[in-house]
Amino acid sequence: MRPRLLLLRRPAKRPAQALRTFIQSSVVLYSPRSRPQLPFLSVSSGARNPQRVRFMTTERKERLKYEIKLGIKYTSYIWIALGVLFIGSVAVSQEMLEREYPTPHEWSFLTRQRFRGGHCERDQTDPRRMTSWNRVMIWMKSTIERLENPEIDGDGLKDAPHDRPPGTKDISSKPESWRRGYYEAMMLLAKAAEHMDGWVVDKSRKMIFPPGMMVGPSNPRPKPLPLGVKGPRPKEEDCELAYETADDIYLRLIAMEGLTSRQRMDARLAYASWLEFKGATGPAGIIYQDALESALSQRPSLPAEPVDKKTWTLNDAAGPPSDNLITSLTAFAAFKARSGDISSALPIFVSILKARRNLPKPDTSLTESLSGISPDGSINIKLIKQIANIFKPPPYPAPPPDGANPPVRDAKEMCEEAALSLHIGEIMYASQPATREEGLGWTREAVDIAEEQLHKLGKLRKDRPARTTCRECMASGLDNWATMVAGLAKEEAAKKEAAKVQPKKSGWFGLWGEGEEEDLTRWVAEQKVIEERRRRSQDLIEELKPPANGLASLFTA
């Protein structure tokens, strides 16, 4: 029997009923076969098979390169502009300091910059801080080292003979401006050494400490460290003197070859003042007398001896004294007064004051020629010259007089006369009670003269020494005046207490009963006058700078 083939039949699949729309054909929308999906033609939905997307296209690369180049270019422009502004501001500040503190043109730029830095720190007027004499010492020490270095600014500088103190130089072969600048640097270095006397450096930590803070046998009770200094106190075995002493610097200055007579005399007077401050009155008196003898030897051909060697008073028969003689004799008389020899100092001061009042007056035509003001000059020419001077380097000042001739009676000499009146008034007030009121009169006169000259002086640089002298004289005069009146007011209070105990005495019909009361209240009223005078003259003494106006006020605190 033939077997039968059984055919498996699958159930027939009903064809899907396609939706018919009125927009497109159903064949296009619902094709039985889907279109092939190519990677670069479709965007991945992030499901199972993510597709890679190209973000860095050729256009984006070119755009990014352009933006990077543009950023580098503008950043470079900004930094270059900032650098130019910084260099310009430094140049302008150095130019202003050069006009304020002239330096010799023979020096290199760094030497001149450090010289100006030391003087600027010394004369800083910021009320929020004090002068850092440590910085002044560093500036001037670096200046001196560069000036004495033959490879920088010391070409041709010689050493002094071996009988002079070690380190003494012979500057006689250098130009006058170089010698004067070197002398000024040495004098400021000595002044800074006075303020830094006794300071030590801790070699283990390379830190500088004021005197009295070192722990050791020589200082069993050290002072506390300054605020903000961390670490222990310096030990004596780890410390040494930070800088050269002022005595060594002054001795080198006095023994230096190439100085003028005025410079050598000023160095001797400064050294004598330092010795007197340290308590060595014997050596100080010898140095004062050496300076006086040096001033006397400058004018040998005089009709008579300028000074009486017994009383040290000036001789009128010798004519007007020289500037050096007046300066050294005034310092010598002040030293005698501070030493207690009032009877010898007072006649010297009186003779100097008499000689100063007989000095010749300054020539007005010479003053106008030196100031550069011509009576027939037009304003336009002056303005053009002032604008032209801005773009020219300032000339180094002419050498000052050597002091061998008599000075003229200008504003500075008038203030020196006022200072002499202060000395005389102080001596007369302290010598005996009978001359107290007379000494007070001398002090009042000195204050009046100093204030009058301060009102007359201008703000020019050439008037700065006179303004400094007058300000110091007026400030000291007001202090002395207030101290004298306070002492007399104290005596007045004691007299009032004694008057309360004793019965009052009056004249006929009580006519003289109020005379003593008015006399007693005189000093109290004068104290109020002094306070008012001090208030009015505060601007003259301090010389405050006016506040900045306009755009400059935005950059000031």
Coordinates of C-alpha atoms in Angstrom, one line a residue:
M1 CA 0.0 0.0 0.0
R2 CA 1.4 3.3 -0.9
P3 CA 2.0 5.6 1.9
R4 CA 0.4 9.0 1.8
L5 CA 2.4 12.2 2.0
L6 CA 1.1 14.4 4.7
L7 CA 1.6 18.0 4.0
L8 CA 1.9 20.3 6.9
R9 CA -0.1 23.3 6.2
R10 CA 0.6 26.5 7.9
P11 CA -2.3 28.6 8.8
A12 CA -2.7 31.2 6.2
K13 CA -1.5 34.7 7.3
R14 CA -4.1 37.3 6.8
P15 CA -2.6 40.2 5.0
A16 CA -2.3 43.3 7.1
Q17 CA -4.8 45.8 6.5
A18 CA -2.9 49.1 5.6
L19 CA -4.4 52.2 6.7
R20 CA -5.3 54.4 3.9
T21 CA -4.8 58.1 4.3
F22 CA -5.8 61.0 2.3
I23 CA -2.3 62.5 2.1
Q24 CA 0.2 60.0 0.9
S25 CA 0.1 56.6 -0.6
S26 CA 0.1 53.6 1.7
V27 CA 2.7 52.0 -0.4
V28 CA 5.2 54.7 0.4
L29 CA 4.4 55.0 4.1
Y30 CA 4.1 51.4 4.9
S31 CA 6.5 49.6 2.7
P32 CA 6.9 45.9 3.5
R33 CA 10.6 46.4 3.4
S34 CA 12.4 49.2 5.5
R35 CA 15.0 51.4 3.9
P36 CA 18.6 50.6 4.8
Q37 CA 20.0 52.7 7.7
L38 CA 23.5 54.0 7.0
P39 CA 25.6 55.3 9.9
F40 CA 26.5 58.6 8.3
L41 CA 22.9 59.4 7.3
S42 CA 21.2 58.9 10.6
V43 CA 21.6 60.1 14.1
S44 CA 21.7 57.5 16.9
S45 CA 18.9 57.6 19.4
G46 CA 21.2 56.3 22.1
A47 CA 19.5 53.0 22.5
R48 CA 21.4 49.8 21.9
N49 CA 23.7 50.7 19.1
P50 CA 25.1 54.3 19.7
Q51 CA 26.4 56.0 16.6
R52 CA 29.6 58.2 16.6
V53 CA 29.1 61.9 16.0
R54 CA 31.8 64.2 14.5
F55 CA 31.9 67.4 16.4
M56 CA 35.4 68.6 15.2
T57 CA 34.6 69.4 11.7
T58 CA 36.9 71.2 9.3
E59 CA 35.0 74.5 9.8
R60 CA 35.1 74.1 13.6
K61 CA 38.9 73.5 13.5
E62 CA 39.5 76.6 11.5
R63 CA 37.3 78.6 13.7
L64 CA 39.0 77.3 16.9
K65 CA 42.5 78.1 15.5
Y66 CA 41.3 81.6 14.6
E67 CA 39.9 82.2 18.1
I68 CA 43.1 80.9 19.8
K69 CA 45.3 83.0 17.7
L70 CA 43.1 86.0 18.3
G71 CA 43.2 85.4 22.1
I72 CA 47.0 85.1 22.1
K73 CA 47.3 88.2 20.1
Y74 CA 45.0 90.4 22.3
T75 CA 46.5 88.9 25.5
S76 CA 50.0 89.8 24.2
Y77 CA 48.8 93.3 23.4
I78 CA 47.4 93.7 26.9
W79 CA 50.6 92.5 28.6
I80 CA 52.7 94.7 26.3
A81 CA 50.6 97.7 27.1
L82 CA 50.8 97.0 30.9
G83 CA 54.5 96.6 30.6
V84 CA 54.9 99.8 28.8
L85 CA 52.7 101.6 31.4
F86 CA 54.8 100.1 34.2
I87 CA 58.1 101.1 32.6
G88 CA 56.7 104.6 31.9
S89 CA 55.5 105.0 35.5
V90 CA 58.9 103.9 36.8
A91 CA 60.6 106.3 34.5
V92 CA 58.4 109.2 35.5
S93 CA 58.8 108.5 39.2
Q94 CA 62.6 108.3 38.8
E95 CA 62.6 111.5 36.8
M96 CA 60.7 113.2 39.6
L97 CA 63.0 111.8 42.2
E98 CA 66.0 113.0 40.1
R99 CA 64.7 116.5 40.2
E100 CA 64.1 116.2 43.9
Y101 CA 67.4 114.6 44.8
P102 CA 69.9 115.3 42.0
T103 CA 72.6 112.8 41.3
P104 CA 75.9 113.1 39.4
H105 CA 75.6 112.3 35.7
E106 CA 78.9 110.3 35.9
W107 CA 77.2 107.6 38.0
S108 CA 75.5 104.5 36.5
F109 CA 71.7 104.2 36.6
L110 CA 71.6 101.7 39.4
T111 CA 73.9 103.7 41.6
R112 CA 71.8 106.8 41.0
Q113 CA 68.6 104.9 41.7
R114 CA 69.9 103.6 45.0
F115 CA 71.1 107.0 46.1
R116 CA 67.7 108.5 45.4
G117 CA 66.0 105.6 47.2
G118 CA 67.9 106.2 50.4
H119 CA 67.1 109.9 50.4
C120 CA 63.5 109.3 49.6
E121 CA 63.2 106.9 52.5
R122 CA 64.8 109.3 54.8
D123 CA 62.5 112.2 53.9
Q124 CA 59.3 110.1 53.6
T125 CA 56.2 112.0 54.9
D126 CA 53.7 109.2 55.2
P127 CA 52.1 109.6 58.6
R128 CA 51.1 105.9 58.7
R129 CA 54.7 104.7 59.1
M130 CA 58.1 105.9 60.4
T131 CA 61.4 106.2 58.5
S132 CA 63.0 102.8 58.1
W133 CA 66.7 103.6 58.8
N134 CA 67.5 99.9 58.1
R135 CA 66.4 100.5 54.5
V136 CA 68.3 103.7 54.3
M137 CA 71.4 101.9 55.6
I138 CA 70.9 99.2 52.9
W139 CA 70.4 101.7 50.1
M140 CA 73.4 103.8 51.0
K141 CA 75.7 100.9 51.7
S142 CA 75.0 99.5 48.3
T143 CA 75.6 103.0 46.8
I144 CA 79.0 103.3 48.5
E145 CA 80.0 99.8 47.4
R146 CA 79.2 100.6 43.8
L147 CA 81.1 103.9 44.0
E148 CA 84.2 102.2 45.4
N149 CA 84.1 99.3 42.9
P150 CA 86.6 100.0 40.1
E151 CA 84.5 97.9 37.7
I152 CA 81.4 100.0 38.1
D153 CA 81.7 103.6 39.2
G154 CA 85.1 103.7 41.1
D155 CA 87.4 103.8 38.1
G156 CA 90.5 105.7 39.1
L157 CA 89.6 105.8 42.8
K158 CA 92.7 105.6 45.1
D159 CA 93.2 104.5 48.7
A160 CA 94.4 107.0 51.2
P161 CA 97.8 106.7 52.8
H162 CA 98.3 103.9 55.4
D163 CA 98.3 106.3 58.3
R164 CA 94.6 107.0 57.8
P165 CA 91.8 104.8 59.1
P166 CA 91.2 101.5 57.2
G167 CA 89.0 102.0 54.1
T168 CA 89.7 105.7 53.7
K169 CA 89.7 106.8 50.0
D170 CA 91.4 109.6 48.1
I171 CA 88.7 111.1 45.8
S172 CA 90.8 114.2 44.7
S173 CA 91.1 112.8 41.1
K174 CA 87.4 112.6 40.6
P175 CA 85.2 115.4 39.2
E176 CA 83.6 117.8 41.6
S177 CA 80.1 116.4 41.1
W178 CA 81.3 112.9 41.8
R179 CA 83.1 114.0 45.0
R180 CA 80.1 115.9 46.2
G181 CA 77.7 113.0 45.6
Y182 CA 80.1 110.6 47.3
Y183 CA 80.3 112.9 50.3
E184 CA 76.5 113.2 50.6
A185 CA 76.2 109.4 50.4
M186 CA 78.8 108.9 53.2
M187 CA 77.1 111.5 55.4
L188 CA 73.7 109.8 55.0
L189 CA 75.4 106.5 55.7
A190 CA 76.8 107.8 58.9
K191 CA 73.5 109.3 59.9
A192 CA 71.8 105.9 59.3
A193 CA 74.6 104.2 61.3
E194 CA 73.7 106.5 64.2
H195 CA 70.1 105.3 64.2
M196 CA 71.2 101.6 63.7
D197 CA 73.7 101.8 66.5
G198 CA 73.7 98.5 68.5
W199 CA 71.5 96.5 66.1
V200 CA 72.6 92.9 65.8
V201 CA 72.2 90.2 63.2
D202 CA 71.3 86.6 64.1
K203 CA 73.7 84.5 62.0
S204 CA 71.6 81.4 62.4
R205 CA 68.4 83.0 61.0
K206 CA 69.8 85.9 59.1
M207 CA 67.5 88.4 60.9
I208 CA 68.3 91.8 62.3
F209 CA 67.1 92.8 65.8
P210 CA 67.2 96.1 67.7
P211 CA 69.5 96.5 70.7
G212 CA 68.3 95.0 74.0
M213 CA 66.5 92.0 72.5
M214 CA 69.6 89.7 72.5
V215 CA 69.8 87.0 75.3
G216 CA 73.2 86.7 76.9
P217 CA 75.4 87.7 79.8
S218 CA 75.7 91.3 78.6
N219 CA 71.9 91.6 78.5
P220 CA 70.2 89.6 81.4
R221 CA 66.8 91.3 80.9
P222 CA 66.0 91.3 77.2
K223 CA 63.2 93.3 75.8
P224 CA 60.2 91.5 74.2
L225 CA 60.3 90.9 70.4
P226 CA 58.4 93.3 68.1
L227 CA 54.9 92.4 67.2
G228 CA 54.8 89.9 64.3
V229 CA 58.3 88.5 64.8
K230 CA 58.1 84.7 65.3
G231 CA 60.7 82.5 66.9
P232 CA 62.8 82.7 70.0
R233 CA 65.0 85.6 71.0
P234 CA 68.4 85.8 69.4
K235 CA 71.3 84.4 71.5
E236 CA 74.4 86.4 72.1
E237 CA 76.7 83.7 70.8
D238 CA 74.9 83.7 67.5
C239 CA 74.8 87.5 67.0
E240 CA 77.2 90.1 65.7
L241 CA 76.9 93.8 64.8
A242 CA 74.7 94.3 61.8
Y243 CA 76.4 97.3 60.3
E244 CA 79.5 99.4 60.6
T245 CA 79.6 101.9 63.5
A246 CA 79.1 105.6 63.0
D247 CA 82.5 106.3 64.6
D248 CA 84.4 104.4 61.8
I249 CA 82.4 106.2 59.1
Y250 CA 83.0 109.7 60.5
L251 CA 86.7 109.0 61.0
R252 CA 87.0 107.9 57.4
L253 CA 85.1 111.0 56.3
I254 CA 87.3 113.4 58.3
A255 CA 90.5 111.8 57.0
M256 CA 89.4 111.6 53.3
E257 CA 91.4 113.4 50.7
G258 CA 89.5 115.7 48.2
L259 CA 86.9 117.3 50.4
T260 CA 86.3 121.0 50.7
S261 CA 86.9 122.9 53.9
R262 CA 83.1 123.2 54.3
Q263 CA 82.5 119.5 53.9
R264 CA 85.3 118.6 56.3
M265 CA 83.9 121.1 58.9
D266 CA 80.4 119.7 58.6
A267 CA 81.7 116.1 59.0
R268 CA 83.6 117.2 62.2
L269 CA 80.6 118.9 63.7
A270 CA 78.4 115.9 63.0
Y271 CA 80.9 113.6 64.6
A272 CA 81.2 115.8 67.6
S273 CA 77.5 115.9 68.0
W274 CA 77.4 112.1 67.9
L275 CA 80.1 111.8 70.5
E276 CA 78.2 114.3 72.7
F277 CA 75.1 112.2 72.3
K278 CA 77.0 109.1 73.4
G279 CA 78.2 110.8 76.5
A280 CA 81.9 111.3 75.4
T281 CA 81.9 115.1 76.1
G282 CA 85.7 115.3 76.4
P283 CA 86.4 114.0 72.8
A284 CA 83.4 115.9 71.5
G285 CA 84.8 119.2 72.9
I286 CA 88.1 118.5 71.2
I287 CA 86.4 117.8 67.8
Y288 CA 84.4 121.0 68.2
Q289 CA 87.5 123.0 68.8
D290 CA 89.3 121.4 65.9
A291 CA 86.5 122.5 63.6
L292 CA 86.7 126.0 65.0
E293 CA 90.5 126.1 64.5
S294 CA 90.1 124.9 60.9
A295 CA 87.6 127.7 60.2
L296 CA 90.0 130.3 61.7
S297 CA 92.9 129.1 59.5
Q298 CA 91.0 129.8 56.2
R299 CA 91.4 133.6 56.3
P300 CA 95.0 134.3 57.5
S301 CA 95.2 137.8 56.0
L302 CA 92.9 139.7 58.3
P303 CA 93.6 143.0 60.0
A304 CA 93.0 141.4 63.4
E305 CA 92.3 138.1 65.0
P306 CA 88.7 137.2 64.3
V307 CA 88.2 135.5 67.7
D308 CA 89.4 136.3 71.1
K309 CA 91.0 133.0 72.2
K310 CA 90.3 133.6 75.9
T311 CA 86.5 134.3 75.7
W312 CA 85.9 132.9 72.2
T313 CA 83.9 135.9 71.2
L314 CA 84.1 137.6 67.8
N315 CA 86.3 140.6 67.2
D316 CA 84.6 143.5 65.4
A317 CA 87.9 144.8 64.2
A318 CA 88.5 141.8 62.0
G319 CA 85.5 142.5 59.8
P320 CA 82.5 140.3 59.0
P321 CA 83.2 136.6 59.9
S322 CA 83.2 133.8 57.4
D323 CA 80.3 131.4 57.1
N324 CA 82.4 128.5 58.4
L325 CA 83.5 130.5 61.4
I326 CA 79.9 131.5 62.3
T327 CA 78.7 127.9 62.0
S328 CA 81.5 126.3 64.0
L329 CA 81.5 129.0 66.7
T330 CA 77.7 128.6 67.1
A331 CA 78.0 124.9 67.5
F332 CA 80.9 125.4 70.0
A333 CA 78.8 127.8 72.1
A334 CA 75.8 125.5 72.1
F335 CA 78.1 122.7 73.3
K336 CA 79.3 124.9 76.2
A337 CA 75.7 125.8 77.1
R338 CA 74.7 122.1 77.1
S339 CA 77.8 121.3 79.2
G340 CA 76.7 123.8 81.9
D341 CA 79.1 126.6 81.1
I342 CA 76.4 129.2 80.7
S343 CA 78.6 132.1 81.6
S344 CA 80.9 131.4 78.7
A345 CA 78.2 130.5 76.2
L346 CA 76.1 133.6 76.5
P347 CA 78.8 136.2 75.5
I348 CA 79.6 134.0 72.4
F349 CA 76.0 133.9 71.3
V350 CA 75.6 137.7 71.8
S351 CA 78.7 138.4 69.7
I352 CA 77.5 136.0 66.9
L353 CA 74.1 137.6 66.9
K354 CA 75.7 141.1 66.6
A355 CA 77.9 139.9 63.7
R356 CA 74.9 138.4 61.9
R357 CA 72.9 141.6 62.1
N358 CA 75.8 143.4 60.5
L359 CA 76.1 141.1 57.5
P360 CA 75.6 142.5 54.0
K361 CA 72.2 142.2 52.4
P362 CA 71.7 140.0 49.3
D363 CA 72.0 141.6 45.8
T364 CA 68.5 141.6 44.3
S365 CA 69.8 141.6 40.7
L366 CA 71.9 138.6 41.5
T367 CA 68.9 136.8 43.0
E368 CA 66.8 137.5 39.9
S369 CA 69.5 136.2 37.6
L370 CA 69.8 133.0 39.6
S371 CA 66.1 132.5 39.7
G372 CA 65.8 132.9 35.9
I373 CA 63.2 135.7 36.1
S374 CA 63.8 138.7 33.9
P375 CA 61.7 141.8 34.4
D376 CA 61.0 142.2 30.7
G377 CA 60.4 138.5 29.9
S378 CA 57.1 137.6 28.3
I379 CA 54.8 134.9 29.7
N380 CA 55.0 132.9 26.5
I381 CA 58.8 132.6 26.5
K382 CA 58.7 131.5 30.2
L383 CA 56.0 128.9 29.4
I384 CA 58.0 127.5 26.4
K385 CA 61.1 127.2 28.6
Q386 CA 59.2 125.4 31.3
I387 CA 57.8 122.9 28.8
A388 CA 61.2 122.4 27.2
N389 CA 62.8 121.7 30.6
I390 CA 60.3 118.9 31.2
F391 CA 61.9 116.9 28.3
K392 CA 65.5 117.7 29.3
P393 CA 67.4 115.9 32.0
P394 CA 67.8 118.2 35.1
P395 CA 71.3 119.6 35.4
Y396 CA 73.3 118.8 38.5
P397 CA 73.3 121.8 40.9
A398 CA 76.3 124.2 41.0
P399 CA 78.7 123.6 43.8
P400 CA 77.8 125.5 47.0
P401 CA 80.1 128.1 48.5
D402 CA 83.1 126.7 50.5
G403 CA 82.2 128.9 53.5
A404 CA 85.4 131.0 53.4
N405 CA 83.6 134.3 52.7
P406 CA 81.0 136.1 54.9
P407 CA 77.3 135.1 54.2
V408 CA 74.6 137.4 53.1
R409 CA 71.6 138.3 55.3
D410 CA 68.9 136.4 53.4
A411 CA 65.9 134.4 54.7
K412 CA 68.0 131.5 55.9
E413 CA 70.3 133.8 57.8
M414 CA 67.3 135.6 59.4
C415 CA 66.1 132.2 60.7
E416 CA 69.6 131.5 62.0
E417 CA 69.4 134.8 63.9
A418 CA 66.1 133.6 65.3
A419 CA 67.7 130.4 66.4
L420 CA 70.4 132.5 68.2
S421 CA 67.7 134.5 69.9
L422 CA 66.2 131.2 71.1
H423 CA 69.6 130.1 72.6
I424 CA 70.0 133.5 74.3
G425 CA 66.4 133.5 75.7
E426 CA 66.8 129.9 77.0
I427 CA 70.1 130.7 78.8
M428 CA 68.7 133.9 80.3
Y429 CA 65.5 132.2 81.5
A430 CA 67.5 129.3 83.1
S431 CA 70.3 131.3 84.6
Q432 CA 68.5 133.3 87.3
P433 CA 64.9 134.3 88.2
A434 CA 65.5 138.0 87.7
T435 CA 66.1 137.5 83.9
R436 CA 63.3 135.1 83.2
E437 CA 61.0 137.7 81.6
E438 CA 63.8 139.0 79.5
G439 CA 64.6 135.5 78.3
L440 CA 60.9 135.1 77.5
G441 CA 61.1 138.3 75.4
W442 CA 64.0 136.9 73.3
T443 CA 61.9 133.7 72.7
R444 CA 58.9 135.7 71.5
E445 CA 61.0 137.7 69.1
A446 CA 62.5 134.5 67.7
V447 CA 59.1 133.0 67.0
D448 CA 57.9 136.2 65.3
I449 CA 61.0 136.3 63.0
A450 CA 60.7 132.6 62.0
E451 CA 56.9 133.0 61.2
E452 CA 57.5 136.1 59.2
Q453 CA 60.2 134.4 57.1
L454 CA 58.0 131.3 56.5
H455 CA 55.2 133.5 55.1
K456 CA 57.7 135.2 52.8
L457 CA 59.4 132.1 51.5
G458 CA 58.0 130.3 48.4
K459 CA 57.7 126.6 47.6
L460 CA 60.7 126.4 45.2
R461 CA 63.4 123.8 45.7
K462 CA 66.1 126.5 46.3
D463 CA 64.1 127.8 49.3
R464 CA 64.0 124.4 51.0
P465 CA 67.0 124.8 53.3
A466 CA 65.6 128.1 54.5
R467 CA 62.1 126.7 55.0
T468 CA 63.6 123.8 57.0
T469 CA 65.6 126.1 59.2
C470 CA 62.6 128.4 59.8
R471 CA 60.3 125.5 60.6
E472 CA 62.6 124.0 63.1
C473 CA 63.2 127.4 64.7
M474 CA 59.5 128.1 65.0
A475 CA 58.6 124.7 66.4
S476 CA 61.4 124.9 69.0
G477 CA 60.5 128.5 69.8
L478 CA 56.8 127.6 70.4
D479 CA 57.9 124.7 72.7
N480 CA 60.3 126.9 74.6
W481 CA 57.7 129.6 74.9
A482 CA 55.1 127.2 76.2
T483 CA 57.5 125.7 78.7
M484 CA 58.6 129.1 80.1
V485 CA 55.1 130.4 80.5
A486 CA 54.0 127.1 82.1
G487 CA 56.7 127.6 84.7
L488 CA 55.7 131.2 85.3
A489 CA 52.0 130.1 85.5
K490 CA 53.0 127.6 88.2
E491 CA 54.6 130.3 90.2
E492 CA 51.4 132.4 89.6
A493 CA 49.3 129.6 91.2
A494 CA 51.6 129.5 94.2
K495 CA 51.3 133.2 94.6
K496 CA 47.5 132.9 94.5
E497 CA 47.5 130.3 97.2
A498 CA 49.8 132.5 99.3
A499 CA 47.5 135.5 98.7
K500 CA 44.5 133.6 100.0
V501 CA 46.3 132.9 103.3
Q502 CA 47.5 136.5 103.8
P503 CA 45.1 139.4 104.2
K504 CA 44.7 141.6 101.2
K505 CA 46.3 145.0 101.2
S506 CA 44.7 147.9 99.4
G507 CA 45.7 151.5 98.9
W508 CA 43.7 154.6 99.7
F509 CA 40.1 154.2 98.9
G510 CA 40.9 150.7 97.5
L511 CA 42.4 152.0 94.3
W512 CA 45.3 149.6 94.0
G513 CA 43.6 146.4 95.1
E514 CA 43.1 144.9 91.6
G515 CA 46.7 145.5 90.3
E516 CA 48.1 142.3 91.8
E517 CA 45.2 140.2 90.5
E518 CA 45.7 141.4 87.0
D519 CA 49.5 140.7 87.3
L520 CA 48.8 137.2 88.5
T521 CA 46.4 136.3 85.6
R522 CA 48.9 137.5 82.9
W523 CA 50.6 134.2 82.4
V524 CA 47.4 132.2 82.2
A525 CA 46.2 134.6 79.4
E526 CA 49.5 134.1 77.6
Q527 CA 49.1 130.4 77.7
K528 CA 45.9 130.8 75.7
V529 CA 47.8 133.1 73.2
I530 CA 50.4 130.3 72.7
E531 CA 47.8 127.7 72.0
E532 CA 46.1 129.9 69.5
R533 CA 49.5 130.7 67.9
R534 CA 50.3 127.1 67.7
R535 CA 47.0 126.3 66.0
R536 CA 47.4 129.0 63.4
S537 CA 51.0 128.0 62.6
Q538 CA 50.4 124.3 62.3
D539 CA 50.2 124.3 58.5
L540 CA 53.5 126.3 58.3
I541 CA 55.4 123.9 60.6
E542 CA 54.1 120.6 59.2
E543 CA 53.9 121.7 55.5
L544 CA 51.0 119.4 54.7
K545 CA 50.4 118.5 51.0
P546 CA 47.0 119.4 49.6
P547 CA 44.7 116.6 48.7
A548 CA 44.6 115.3 45.1
N549 CA 41.9 116.7 42.8
G550 CA 40.3 115.3 39.7
L551 CA 41.3 111.8 38.4
A552 CA 44.3 111.7 40.7
S553 CA 42.0 111.5 43.7
L554 CA 40.7 108.1 42.6
F555 CA 44.2 106.6 43.0
T556 CA 44.9 108.0 46.5
A557 CA 43.7 106.6 49.8

